[in-house]
Amino acid sequence: QVQLVESGGGLVQAGGSLRLSCAASGRRFSSYVMGWFRQAPGKEREFVASIWSDGTYYEDSVKGRFTISRDNAKNTLYLQMNSLKPEDTAVYYCAAKGSRVVTTYDYWGQGTQVTVSS
């Protein structure tokens, strides 16, 4: 069982930066594939980025602007977001799954709101 708690959201002007954090409980954090997702008002939840033991993957619209990272000693996942755009406004969720071959994420946080003003 993994519990995830996001923090770091807020209101920022276009072009600004935010760093989201996701604190995880449990002893096996380092073994999980971790991901960030987001859901804008009236839209479906979409994938943003993921990280595993030796790699990362990004959705095209955030490549070069967002960086996903993790600190296994602190059981914490991060998302550094730079050059933010109004279209990045959404609730951001972190999630965990046991393996890259599994498509479904098993554990989800409650989300943190990111609002980018123009």
Coordinates of C-alpha atoms in Angstrom, one line a residue:
Q1 CA 0.0 0.0 0.0
V2 CA 1.3 3.5 -0.9
Q3 CA -0.2 6.8 0.2
L4 CA 0.7 9.9 -1.9
V5 CA 0.3 13.5 -0.9
E6 CA 1.0 16.3 -3.4
S7 CA 2.0 19.9 -2.5
G8 CA 3.5 22.9 -4.2
G9 CA 0.7 24.0 -6.4
G10 CA -0.4 27.6 -6.6
L11 CA -1.0 30.7 -8.8
V12 CA 1.8 31.8 -11.1
Q13 CA 2.0 34.1 -14.1
A14 CA 2.8 32.8 -17.5
G15 CA 6.5 32.2 -18.0
G16 CA 6.9 31.5 -14.3
S17 CA 8.0 28.3 -12.5
L18 CA 6.6 26.0 -9.8
R19 CA 7.9 22.8 -8.2
L20 CA 5.4 20.2 -7.2
S21 CA 6.3 17.6 -4.6
C22 CA 4.7 14.2 -3.9
A23 CA 5.4 12.6 -0.5
A24 CA 5.0 8.8 -0.5
S25 CA 4.5 6.5 2.4
G26 CA 5.8 2.9 2.4
R27 CA 9.1 1.1 2.1
R28 CA 9.2 0.2 -1.5
F29 CA 9.0 3.7 -3.0
S30 CA 12.2 3.2 -5.0
S31 CA 10.8 0.2 -6.8
Y32 CA 7.7 2.0 -8.1
V33 CA 7.2 3.7 -11.4
M34 CA 6.0 7.1 -10.5
G35 CA 4.0 9.5 -12.7
W36 CA 2.5 12.9 -12.9
F37 CA -0.9 13.5 -14.4
R38 CA -3.1 16.5 -14.8
Q39 CA -6.8 17.3 -15.3
A40 CA -8.0 20.7 -16.6
P41 CA -11.6 21.8 -16.1
G42 CA -14.0 20.0 -18.5
K43 CA -11.2 17.7 -19.8
E44 CA -10.1 14.2 -19.2
R45 CA -7.1 13.5 -17.0
E46 CA -3.9 13.3 -19.1
F47 CA -0.4 11.9 -18.6
V48 CA 2.4 14.4 -18.0
A49 CA 5.6 12.5 -17.1
S50 CA 6.9 9.3 -15.6
I51 CA 10.1 8.1 -14.0
W52 CA 11.5 4.7 -13.2
S53 CA 14.8 3.3 -12.0
D54 CA 16.8 4.3 -15.1
G55 CA 14.6 6.6 -17.2
T56 CA 12.0 9.2 -17.7
Y57 CA 9.3 9.9 -20.2
Y58 CA 7.4 13.1 -21.0
E59 CA 4.2 14.1 -22.8
D60 CA 5.2 16.1 -25.9
S61 CA 3.7 19.5 -24.7
V62 CA 5.9 19.6 -21.6
K63 CA 9.1 18.4 -23.1
G64 CA 11.9 20.9 -22.4
R65 CA 9.8 22.7 -19.9
F66 CA 9.0 20.2 -17.1
T67 CA 11.5 17.9 -15.3
I68 CA 10.4 14.9 -13.3
S69 CA 12.8 13.6 -10.6
R70 CA 12.7 11.6 -7.4
D71 CA 14.6 11.4 -4.1
N72 CA 14.3 7.8 -3.0
A73 CA 16.0 8.5 0.4
K74 CA 13.2 11.0 1.1
N75 CA 10.4 9.0 -0.6
T76 CA 9.5 12.1 -2.6
L77 CA 8.7 12.7 -6.3
Y78 CA 9.1 16.1 -7.9
L79 CA 7.9 18.0 -10.9
Q80 CA 9.8 21.1 -11.8
M81 CA 7.7 23.2 -14.1
N82 CA 9.3 26.1 -16.0
S83 CA 8.0 28.4 -18.7
L84 CA 4.5 27.8 -17.6
K85 CA 1.6 28.5 -19.9
P86 CA -2.1 29.2 -19.2
E87 CA -2.9 25.9 -20.8
D88 CA -0.9 24.1 -18.0
T89 CA -3.6 25.1 -15.6
A90 CA -5.0 22.0 -14.1
V91 CA -5.1 19.8 -11.0
Y92 CA -1.9 17.8 -10.9
Y93 CA -1.8 14.3 -9.5
C94 CA 1.0 12.0 -8.7
A95 CA 0.6 8.3 -9.1
A96 CA 2.5 5.0 -8.6
K97 CA 2.5 1.6 -10.2
G98 CA 4.6 -1.5 -9.6
S99 CA 6.0 -2.0 -13.1
R100 CA 6.5 -0.3 -16.5
V101 CA 4.7 -3.2 -18.2
V102 CA 1.5 -2.5 -16.3
T103 CA -0.5 0.3 -17.8
T104 CA -2.7 1.1 -14.8
Y105 CA -1.4 3.2 -12.0
D106 CA -2.6 1.7 -8.7
Y107 CA -2.1 4.6 -6.2
W108 CA -3.1 8.2 -6.6
G109 CA -2.7 11.4 -4.6
Q110 CA -5.5 13.9 -3.9
G111 CA -4.1 16.4 -6.3
T112 CA -2.8 20.0 -6.1
Q113 CA -4.1 22.9 -8.1
V114 CA -1.8 24.8 -10.5
T115 CA -3.2 28.0 -12.0
V116 CA -1.2 29.9 -14.7
S117 CA -2.5 33.4 -15.4
S118 CA -1.9 35.2 -18.7

